[in-house]
Tab-separated table of C-alpha atoms and ligand atoms in Angstrom:
chain	number	residue	atom	x	y	z
A	1	MET	CA	32.030	-157.124	-44.144
A	2	ARG	CA	29.023	-156.432	-42.866
A	3	PHE	CA	26.470	-159.234	-40.867
A	4	LYS	CA	22.908	-158.968	-39.298
A	5	VAL	CA	23.500	-161.919	-37.253
A	6	PHE	CA	25.808	-162.057	-34.477
A	7	LEU	CA	25.895	-165.330	-32.511
A	8	ILE	CA	26.855	-165.091	-28.707
A	9	LYS	CA	28.858	-167.868	-27.301
A	10	TYR	CA	28.868	-167.929	-23.212
A	11	ALA	CA	30.587	-170.395	-20.841
A	12	GLU	CA	28.849	-173.133	-20.132
A	13	ILE	CA	30.740	-173.359	-17.191
A	14	GLY	CA	28.212	-172.353	-13.908
A	15	VAL	CA	25.000	-172.627	-16.330
A	16	LYS	CA	24.374	-176.138	-15.254
A	17	GLY	CA	20.544	-177.502	-14.406
A	18	LYS	CA	18.220	-174.251	-12.848
A	19	ASN	CA	21.062	-172.128	-13.027
A	20	ARG	CA	20.863	-172.113	-16.793
A	21	GLY	CA	17.440	-170.200	-17.813
A	22	SER	CA	18.432	-166.725	-14.972
A	23	PHE	CA	21.619	-167.118	-16.338
A	24	GLU	CA	20.390	-166.926	-20.014
A	25	ASP	CA	17.283	-164.860	-19.370
A	26	ALA	CA	20.171	-162.310	-17.468
A	27	LEU	CA	22.456	-162.446	-20.490
A	28	VAL	CA	19.605	-161.481	-22.493
A	29	LYS	CA	19.085	-158.705	-20.235
A	30	GLN	CA	21.979	-157.369	-20.900
A	31	VAL	CA	22.955	-157.673	-24.144
A	32	ARG	CA	19.856	-155.614	-25.303
A	33	ARG	CA	20.774	-153.101	-22.840
A	34	ALA	CA	24.238	-152.578	-24.290
A	35	LEU	CA	22.775	-153.057	-27.863
A	36	ARG	CA	20.907	-149.494	-27.304
A	37	LYS	CA	23.724	-148.170	-27.717
A	38	LEU	CA	24.114	-148.382	-31.354
A	39	HIS	CA	20.582	-147.458	-31.657
A	40	GLN	CA	19.599	-149.980	-34.327
A	41	SER	CA	16.772	-152.615	-34.150
A	42	PHE	CA	17.757	-155.829	-32.916
A	43	ASN	CA	15.903	-158.877	-32.011
A	44	VAL	CA	17.655	-160.576	-28.447
A	45	TYR	CA	16.582	-164.471	-28.047
A	46	LYS	CA	18.370	-166.706	-27.144
A	47	GLN	CA	18.612	-170.873	-28.536
A	48	PRO	CA	19.781	-173.912	-26.216
A	49	GLY	CA	23.266	-173.339	-25.967
A	50	ARG	CA	23.316	-169.679	-27.366
A	51	ILE	CA	21.546	-166.135	-27.335
A	52	TYR	CA	21.223	-164.365	-31.432
A	53	ALA	CA	20.955	-160.373	-31.885
A	54	GLU	CA	19.682	-159.782	-35.016
A	55	SER	CA	19.825	-156.878	-36.326
A	56	GLU	CA	17.398	-155.575	-38.944
A	57	GLU	CA	20.438	-153.888	-40.544
A	58	GLU	CA	23.656	-154.856	-41.767
A	59	LEU	CA	26.185	-153.305	-39.363
A	60	GLU	CA	30.175	-153.544	-38.928
A	61	ALA	CA	31.547	-157.038	-36.660
A	62	GLU	CA	33.472	-154.703	-35.114
A	63	ASP	CA	30.721	-152.219	-33.707
A	64	VAL	CA	28.953	-155.077	-32.555
A	65	THR	CA	31.535	-156.326	-30.613
A	66	GLY	CA	32.785	-153.420	-28.696
A	67	ALA	CA	29.168	-153.030	-27.738
A	68	LEU	CA	28.601	-155.940	-26.211
A	69	SER	CA	33.108	-155.595	-24.917
A	70	LYS	CA	31.534	-154.853	-21.476
A	71	VAL	CA	28.834	-157.339	-20.917
A	72	PHE	CA	29.965	-160.172	-18.842
A	73	GLY	CA	29.129	-164.361	-19.485
A	74	ILE	CA	30.119	-163.574	-22.886
A	75	VAL	CA	33.144	-165.308	-24.380
A	76	GLY	CA	32.780	-165.478	-27.859
A	77	ILE	CA	30.532	-163.283	-30.746
A	78	CYS	CA	30.493	-164.862	-34.135
A	79	PRO	CA	29.543	-162.437	-36.847
A	80	ALA	CA	27.735	-165.309	-39.237
A	81	VAL	CA	25.443	-165.741	-42.293
A	82	GLN	CA	21.927	-167.821	-41.678
A	83	LEU	CA	21.377	-170.016	-44.740
A	84	LYS	CA	18.358	-171.847	-45.189
A	85	GLU	CA	18.352	-175.417	-45.927
A	86	GLY	CA	18.048	-176.647	-48.771
A	87	GLU	CA	20.652	-179.300	-51.624
A	88	PHE	CA	24.092	-179.258	-50.332
A	89	ASP	CA	25.089	-177.831	-53.649
A	90	ASP	CA	23.150	-174.632	-52.820
A	91	LEU	CA	25.051	-174.414	-49.426
A	92	ALA	CA	28.536	-175.197	-50.624
A	93	LEU	CA	27.879	-172.312	-53.064
A	94	SER	CA	26.285	-169.758	-50.352
A	95	VAL	CA	29.873	-171.153	-48.645
A	96	THR	CA	32.299	-169.815	-51.093
A	97	ASP	CA	30.190	-167.103	-51.623
A	98	TYR	CA	30.905	-166.100	-48.364
A	99	MET	CA	34.928	-167.029	-48.196
A	100	GLU	CA	35.358	-164.870	-51.430
A	101	LYS	CA	34.070	-161.613	-49.400
A	102	MET	CA	35.650	-162.520	-46.748
A	103	TYR	CA	39.148	-163.483	-47.533
A	104	GLY	CA	39.171	-162.932	-51.738
A	105	LYS	CA	39.213	-165.049	-54.602
A	106	ASP	CA	43.297	-165.129	-53.648
A	107	CYS	CA	43.603	-166.260	-50.680
A	108	ASP	CA	46.488	-169.043	-49.425
A	109	LYS	CA	45.096	-169.800	-46.268
A	110	SER	CA	44.449	-172.899	-44.654
A	111	PHE	CA	41.086	-173.576	-43.710
A	112	LYS	CA	38.998	-176.514	-41.781
A	113	VAL	CA	35.464	-177.221	-41.442
A	114	PHE	CA	33.806	-177.780	-38.451
A	115	ALA	CA	30.543	-178.778	-39.294
A	116	ARG	CA	28.355	-179.760	-36.726
A	117	ARG	CA	24.185	-181.070	-36.776
A	118	THR	CA	21.455	-179.832	-34.096
A	119	LYS	CA	18.970	-181.142	-36.172
A	120	LYS	CA	19.794	-185.009	-36.899
A	121	SER	CA	17.311	-185.196	-39.823
A	122	TYR	CA	19.906	-183.444	-41.854
A	123	PRO	CA	21.024	-186.079	-44.532
A	124	MET	CA	24.416	-185.622	-44.426
A	125	THR	CA	26.747	-186.445	-40.923
A	126	SER	CA	28.884	-184.037	-40.054
A	127	GLN	CA	31.873	-185.294	-41.152
A	128	GLU	CA	30.393	-186.094	-44.354
A	129	ILE	CA	30.064	-182.683	-44.550
A	130	ASN	CA	33.215	-181.988	-43.392
A	131	GLU	CA	34.961	-183.587	-46.330
A	132	ALA	CA	31.974	-182.693	-49.409
A	133	LEU	CA	32.608	-179.153	-48.334
A	134	GLY	CA	35.965	-179.103	-48.092
A	135	GLU	CA	36.464	-180.376	-51.566
A	136	LYS	CA	34.395	-177.336	-52.861
A	137	ILE	CA	35.957	-174.996	-50.812
A	138	LEU	CA	40.285	-176.548	-52.430
A	139	ASP	CA	37.735	-176.027	-56.295
A	140	ALA	CA	36.675	-172.768	-55.498
A	141	PHE	CA	40.203	-171.510	-53.638
A	142	PRO	CA	43.315	-173.604	-55.182
A	143	ASN	CA	45.514	-171.303	-53.179
A	144	MET	CA	44.037	-172.718	-49.988
A	145	HIS	CA	45.345	-175.851	-48.208
A	146	VAL	CA	43.744	-177.972	-45.413
A	147	ASP	CA	45.216	-178.029	-41.848
A	148	VAL	CA	43.009	-180.447	-39.691
A	149	HIS	CA	45.223	-178.930	-36.480
A	150	GLU	CA	45.948	-175.510	-36.521
A	151	PRO	CA	43.393	-173.649	-39.215
A	152	GLN	CA	43.703	-169.981	-39.782
A	153	ILE	CA	40.318	-169.917	-41.101
A	154	PRO	CA	37.933	-172.303	-39.042
A	155	VAL	CA	34.997	-172.507	-41.420
A	156	TYR	CA	32.124	-173.417	-38.499
A	157	ILE	CA	28.899	-174.863	-40.087
A	158	GLU	CA	25.950	-175.467	-37.908
A	159	VAL	CA	23.097	-177.448	-38.808
A	160	ARG	CA	20.330	-175.918	-36.615
A	161	ASP	CA	16.614	-176.995	-37.100
A	162	SER	CA	15.887	-174.418	-39.582
A	163	PHE	CA	18.319	-172.623	-40.615
A	164	ILE	CA	22.154	-173.047	-40.954
A	165	ASN	CA	24.654	-171.071	-39.133
A	166	LEU	CA	28.178	-170.041	-40.965
A	167	TYR	CA	30.596	-168.192	-39.253
A	168	THR	CA	34.784	-168.009	-39.513
A	169	LYS	CA	35.960	-165.841	-36.731
A	170	ILE	CA	34.924	-166.110	-32.602
A	171	MET	CA	35.582	-162.705	-31.616
A	172	PRO	CA	36.658	-162.802	-27.323
A	173	GLY	CA	34.143	-161.904	-24.974
A	174	PRO	CA	34.451	-160.323	-21.611
A	175	GLY	CA	33.917	-163.343	-19.165
A	176	GLY	CA	32.584	-163.740	-16.403
A	177	MET	CA	29.025	-164.020	-15.291
A	178	PRO	CA	25.958	-161.797	-16.889
A	179	VAL	CA	25.381	-158.967	-13.747
A	180	GLY	CA	22.285	-160.104	-11.782
A	181	THR	CA	23.191	-163.605	-11.531
A	182	ALA	CA	24.431	-163.024	-8.469
A	183	GLY	CA	22.951	-160.857	-5.891
A	184	LYS	CA	23.510	-157.479	-5.072
A	185	LEU	CA	26.390	-155.548	-3.370
A	186	MET	CA	27.397	-152.439	-1.579
A	187	LEU	CA	30.471	-150.558	-2.944
A	188	LEU	CA	31.732	-148.226	-0.823
A	189	LEU	CA	33.383	-145.879	-3.624
A	190	SER	CA	35.797	-143.288	-3.352
A	191	GLY	CA	37.294	-141.090	-5.573
A	192	GLY	CA	40.724	-142.881	-5.689
A	193	ILE	CA	41.657	-145.846	-7.931
A	194	ASP	CA	40.812	-149.055	-6.058
A	195	SER	CA	37.737	-149.014	-5.281
A	196	PRO	CA	35.919	-148.589	-8.883
A	197	VAL	CA	38.029	-151.738	-9.909
A	198	ALA	CA	36.699	-153.133	-6.653
A	199	GLY	CA	33.526	-152.504	-8.266
A	200	TYR	CA	34.036	-153.907	-11.598
A	201	MET	CA	35.079	-157.012	-10.490
A	202	VAL	CA	32.612	-158.002	-8.262
A	203	ALA	CA	30.233	-156.795	-11.449
A	204	LYS	CA	32.727	-159.306	-13.546
A	205	ARG	CA	31.118	-162.013	-11.183
A	206	GLY	CA	27.363	-161.491	-11.741
A	207	CYS	CA	27.017	-158.779	-8.855
A	208	LYS	CA	24.614	-155.640	-8.945
A	209	ILE	CA	26.176	-152.742	-7.347
A	210	ASP	CA	24.248	-150.339	-5.529
A	211	ALA	CA	27.531	-147.936	-3.998
A	212	THR	CA	27.824	-145.375	-1.092
A	213	TYR	CA	29.897	-142.144	-1.259
A	214	PHE	CA	31.085	-140.100	2.245
A	215	HIS	CA	32.128	-136.331	1.255
A	216	ALA	CA	32.568	-133.675	3.665
A	217	PRO	CA	31.591	-130.649	2.510
A	218	PRO	CA	33.089	-127.990	2.968
A	219	TYR	CA	35.966	-129.944	3.220
A	220	THR	CA	35.773	-131.766	0.406
A	221	SER	CA	35.150	-129.980	-2.805
A	222	GLU	CA	31.953	-129.945	-5.640
A	223	TRP	CA	34.746	-131.564	-8.108
A	224	ALA	CA	35.171	-134.296	-5.719
A	225	LYS	CA	32.094	-135.213	-5.799
A	226	LYS	CA	31.249	-135.214	-9.426
A	227	LYS	CA	34.557	-137.243	-9.848
A	228	VAL	CA	33.278	-139.911	-7.586
A	229	ILE	CA	30.550	-139.511	-9.936
A	230	ASP	CA	31.972	-139.863	-13.351
A	231	LEU	CA	33.616	-142.872	-11.520
A	232	ALA	CA	30.530	-144.334	-10.913
A	233	ARG	CA	29.497	-143.714	-14.639
A	234	ILE	CA	32.492	-145.895	-15.760
A	235	VAL	CA	31.925	-148.972	-13.467
A	236	ALA	CA	27.911	-148.297	-14.665
A	237	GLU	CA	28.960	-149.550	-18.322
A	238	TYR	CA	29.778	-152.639	-16.788
A	239	SER	CA	27.663	-153.494	-13.678
A	240	GLY	CA	24.456	-151.301	-15.390
A	241	PRO	CA	22.873	-148.635	-13.269
A	242	ILE	CA	24.105	-147.634	-9.908
A	243	ALA	CA	22.334	-146.094	-7.062
A	244	LEU	CA	24.610	-144.222	-5.729
A	245	HIS	CA	24.234	-142.542	-1.775
A	246	ILE	CA	25.990	-139.376	-1.493
A	247	ILE	CA	26.411	-139.148	2.573
A	248	ASN	CA	27.354	-135.807	4.619
A	249	PHE	CA	30.741	-137.198	6.908
A	250	ALA	CA	31.771	-133.742	8.372
A	251	GLU	CA	30.352	-133.375	11.592
A	252	ILE	CA	31.204	-136.995	12.492
A	253	GLN	CA	34.126	-136.781	11.204
A	254	MET	CA	34.458	-133.171	13.086
A	255	ALA	CA	33.528	-134.605	15.755
A	256	ILE	CA	36.159	-138.366	15.733
A	257	TYR	CA	38.574	-135.045	15.094
A	258	GLU	CA	37.919	-133.691	17.981
A	259	LYS	CA	37.244	-135.706	20.856
A	260	CYS	CA	39.391	-139.407	19.807
A	261	PRO	CA	42.878	-139.980	19.499
A	262	HIS	CA	44.951	-138.172	16.271
A	263	GLU	CA	46.881	-141.607	14.956
A	264	GLU	CA	42.917	-143.061	15.471
A	265	LEU	CA	41.256	-141.253	13.196
A	266	THR	CA	41.196	-143.282	9.402
A	267	VAL	CA	40.055	-146.513	11.615
A	268	ILE	CA	37.350	-145.225	13.467
A	269	MET	CA	36.704	-143.639	10.490
A	270	ARG	CA	36.249	-146.326	8.593
A	271	ARG	CA	34.195	-147.980	11.347
A	272	TYR	CA	31.426	-145.263	10.835
A	273	MET	CA	31.730	-145.717	7.327
A	274	MET	CA	31.264	-149.594	7.399
A	275	ARG	CA	28.537	-149.201	9.735
A	276	ILE	CA	26.585	-146.331	7.453
A	277	ALA	CA	27.252	-147.975	4.479
A	278	GLN	CA	25.551	-151.512	6.234
A	279	THR	CA	22.205	-149.809	7.319
A	280	ILE	CA	21.749	-148.512	4.115
A	281	ALA	CA	23.402	-151.927	2.329
A	282	LYS	CA	20.610	-153.824	4.332
A	283	LYS	CA	17.376	-151.415	3.408
A	284	ASN	CA	18.599	-152.202	0.184
A	285	GLU	CA	18.810	-156.001	-0.192
A	286	CYS	CA	22.591	-156.069	-0.461
A	287	LEU	CA	24.143	-158.733	0.261
A	288	GLY	CA	27.846	-157.356	1.408
A	289	LEU	CA	29.809	-154.685	1.392
A	290	VAL	CA	32.859	-154.458	-1.159
A	291	THR	CA	35.709	-151.844	-0.125
A	292	GLY	CA	38.845	-151.577	-2.701
A	293	GLU	CA	41.795	-152.821	0.140
A	294	SER	CA	44.353	-154.415	-0.259
A	295	ILE	CA	46.721	-155.957	2.662
A	296	GLY	CA	48.981	-153.147	2.968
A	297	GLN	CA	48.431	-150.483	0.950
A	298	VAL	CA	48.154	-148.414	4.007
A	299	ALA	CA	47.905	-147.816	7.512
A	300	SER	CA	44.197	-148.700	7.385
A	301	GLN	CA	44.668	-151.198	5.642
A	302	THR	CA	46.852	-153.049	7.638
A	303	LEU	CA	45.495	-157.179	8.838
A	304	HIS	CA	44.792	-155.564	12.485
A	305	SER	CA	43.285	-152.236	11.521
A	306	MET	CA	41.236	-154.608	8.492
A	307	ALA	CA	39.919	-156.925	11.682
A	308	VAL	CA	39.162	-153.767	13.897
A	309	THR	CA	36.885	-152.283	11.040
A	310	ASN	CA	35.297	-156.233	10.255
A	311	ALA	CA	34.301	-155.609	13.942
A	312	VAL	CA	31.753	-153.408	13.679
A	313	CYS	CA	30.136	-155.218	10.565
A	314	GLU	CA	27.566	-157.696	10.418
A	315	LEU	CA	26.887	-158.330	6.615
A	316	PRO	CA	29.862	-159.520	4.724
A	317	VAL	CA	32.397	-157.384	3.353
A	318	TYR	CA	34.492	-158.296	0.179
A	319	ARG	CA	38.093	-156.888	-1.090
A	320	PRO	CA	38.200	-158.306	-4.490
A	321	CYS	CA	41.647	-156.232	-4.476
A	322	ILE	CA	42.842	-157.770	-1.204
A	323	GLY	CA	45.864	-159.558	-2.845
A	324	LEU	CA	46.350	-157.197	-5.587
A	325	ASP	CA	49.619	-154.563	-5.451
A	326	LYS	CA	49.426	-151.706	-6.726
A	327	GLN	CA	50.342	-151.653	-9.751
A	328	GLU	CA	47.995	-154.316	-10.872
A	329	ILE	CA	45.148	-152.901	-9.674
A	330	VAL	CA	46.705	-149.923	-11.450
A	331	GLU	CA	46.658	-151.751	-15.179
A	332	LEU	CA	43.124	-153.354	-14.125
A	333	SER	CA	41.863	-149.392	-13.299
A	334	LYS	CA	43.549	-148.709	-17.245
A	335	ASP	CA	41.822	-151.139	-18.579
A	336	ILE	CA	38.285	-150.375	-17.665
A	337	GLY	CA	38.617	-147.365	-18.842
A	338	ALA	CA	38.686	-145.609	-14.599
A	339	PHE	CA	42.423	-144.203	-14.285
A	340	GLU	CA	42.172	-141.226	-15.812
A	341	THR	CA	39.522	-140.508	-13.778
A	342	SER	CA	41.260	-141.712	-10.374
A	343	ILE	CA	44.142	-139.789	-10.865
A	344	LEU	CA	42.421	-136.218	-10.701
A	345	PRO	CA	43.827	-134.297	-7.640
A	346	TYR	CA	40.896	-133.365	-5.937
A	347	GLU	CA	40.463	-133.840	-2.260
A	348	ASP	CA	38.929	-137.508	-0.158
A	349	CYS	CA	38.068	-136.620	3.233
A	350	CYS	CA	40.003	-139.382	4.413
A	351	THR	CA	42.961	-137.762	3.403
A	352	THR	CA	41.490	-134.306	4.486
A	353	PHE	CA	41.486	-135.704	8.162
A	354	ALA	CA	44.293	-137.918	7.647
A	355	PRO	CA	47.010	-138.115	11.108
A	356	ASP	CA	50.885	-137.723	10.699
A	357	HIS	CA	51.297	-141.397	12.182
A	358	PRO	CA	48.226	-143.627	11.844
A	359	VAL	CA	48.297	-146.248	14.011
A	360	THR	CA	49.426	-149.963	11.648
A	361	HIS	CA	47.973	-152.221	14.858
A	362	PRO	CA	44.956	-150.639	16.322
A	363	ASN	CA	43.696	-153.018	19.216
A	364	LEU	CA	39.666	-153.443	19.080
A	365	GLU	CA	39.369	-152.536	23.446
A	366	ARG	CA	41.670	-150.041	23.096
A	367	ILE	CA	39.173	-148.337	20.164
A	368	GLU	CA	35.766	-149.371	20.883
A	369	LEU	CA	37.240	-147.175	24.403
A	370	SER	CA	38.082	-144.355	21.957
A	371	GLU	CA	34.604	-144.802	20.748
A	372	LYS	CA	32.983	-143.908	24.145
A	373	ASN	CA	34.535	-140.170	23.807
A	374	LEU	CA	31.914	-140.456	21.283
A	375	GLU	CA	28.669	-141.694	23.275
A	376	ASP	CA	26.866	-139.050	24.060
A	377	VAL	CA	26.579	-137.568	19.934
A	378	ILE	CA	26.869	-140.145	17.990
A	379	ASP	CA	23.884	-141.815	17.538
A	380	GLU	CA	21.875	-138.646	16.296
A	381	MET	CA	25.146	-138.061	14.014
A	382	VAL	CA	24.874	-141.036	12.697
A	383	GLU	CA	21.038	-140.611	11.934
A	384	LYS	CA	21.088	-136.681	10.670
A	385	ALA	CA	24.303	-138.826	8.147
A	386	LEU	CA	21.370	-141.186	6.944
A	387	ALA	CA	19.119	-138.504	6.672
A	388	THR	CA	21.492	-136.673	4.197
A	389	ASP	CA	21.761	-139.504	1.559
A	390	GLU	CA	21.343	-138.203	-1.963
A	391	ILE	CA	20.126	-141.182	-4.079
A	392	LEU	CA	22.274	-140.524	-7.728
A	393	TRP	CA	20.972	-143.286	-10.143
A	394	VAL	CA	24.470	-143.485	-12.121
A	395	ARG	CA	23.618	-144.708	-15.310
A	396	PRO	CA	26.034	-146.320	-18.719
A	397	GLU	CA	26.159	-143.722	-21.127
L	1	ATP	P1	41.117	-146.163	-3.159
L	1	ATP	O1	41.707	-145.789	-4.294
L	1	ATP	O2	39.619	-147.127	-3.397
L	1	ATP	O3	40.255	-144.548	-2.959
L	1	ATP	P2	42.248	-145.652	-0.772
L	1	ATP	O4	43.908	-146.891	-1.233
L	1	ATP	O5	42.685	-144.713	-1.285
L	1	ATP	O6	41.674	-146.741	-2.152
L	1	ATP	P3	41.517	-145.631	1.476
L	1	ATP	O7	41.391	-144.181	1.258
L	1	ATP	O8	41.913	-146.392	2.197
L	1	ATP	O9	42.234	-146.534	0.381
L	1	ATP	O10	40.092	-146.388	1.423
L	1	ATP	C1	39.836	-148.042	1.502
L	1	ATP	C2	38.565	-148.253	0.646
L	1	ATP	O11	37.724	-147.423	2.003
L	1	ATP	C3	38.309	-147.737	-0.100
L	1	ATP	O12	39.013	-148.464	-1.752
L	1	ATP	C4	36.742	-147.359	-0.446
L	1	ATP	O13	36.497	-148.682	-0.725
L	1	ATP	C5	37.045	-146.827	0.936
L	1	ATP	N1	36.547	-145.529	1.282
L	1	ATP	C6	37.999	-144.866	1.301
L	1	ATP	N2	37.048	-143.563	1.988
L	1	ATP	C7	36.225	-143.546	0.674
L	1	ATP	C8	34.795	-142.305	0.825
L	1	ATP	N3	35.408	-141.131	0.317
L	1	ATP	N4	33.605	-143.008	0.358
L	1	ATP	C9	33.270	-144.541	0.532
L	1	ATP	N5	34.780	-145.177	0.412
L	1	ATP	C10	35.619	-144.886	0.806
L	2	MG	MG1	40.966	-143.462	-1.007
């Protein structure tokens, strides 16, 4: 069946008091953005406790729920019929007509009517509507029966001020908080599996995202860069447009390679990545950094290594994958549609120079001592790297 009205439900948690307006406004904005891809004209607006998306044309429910499946903050989408308030018999007729279209005259499922009134002047109470409408449905569908505990078809009737909503299906949404309700973070985005998942996870909590990618041409290729742009686009389907900063890191990497102990290369490199990403983050009002690290996954992700990396960060560093196993991250990566792209075999600047035996327990003083070897050149190199910043606005499809 095709519908014009889609009622969008969000979780009440975290939407109390003053937050409510901004939560709803952010959700309306994200719903509008997501529906654009259907190329239909929609009126999206809020009413107490919910959002409505009304289409000019009747649409397949699946098309609309599909388009909204990446909008965080939505817990349920109900394709609904909106009825004008009138005599109860007219309401009952509309309900049985709808049921026949949805389920057929011979439907033998169980049902229960769930009536609610926000319009208190309506002449019947919710309980009276439940009972009277239940009778009418039983009359019209001889094979149906009432089950008050686990009805197969819940029949929702909502008597609002100027109309009545009727729906029997609540399709699940992705949950989370609408993007734009939690400030912005800077994602360190590589071509791997983990960092796109990390970006997705903070977007799910309402954060906007900027991203920084370090490449090292000619040691890393245009293909590797394109892969990262593709990954950013996949994350942007959830987070909305991402300003992707692409930084040429080759010179810094070479300098570290030449002047510092090889087993410390990854940790020192990571510290410079953090410093640079942090500078860009501060310039762009990001409130923290995000990485795809998970405890113990590789040498640079031991607690010792991450402590040494964190020592150069003034902004908080968020690591949403920290407690996940690789397999769990892979599952999420597949769920969000990034995995196939993430496993394309293009080189990353970290792996190009990776030492055979990286330190797993780096000591901060020793690392700082090694970095002294770079003293004469590094400030200028960091300035130069920052000047290579190529900013791409990556938008969802
Ligand atoms: P990923 O799958 O995210 O690449 P990984 O297991 O390969 O993770 P590392 O290469 O150790 O892990 O990188 C750890 C984190 O550091 C990444 O999740 C990412 O946030 C950041 N990072 C690594 N390389 C880059 C890069 N070239 N540009 C930007 N960030 C990077
Ligand atoms: Mg990587």
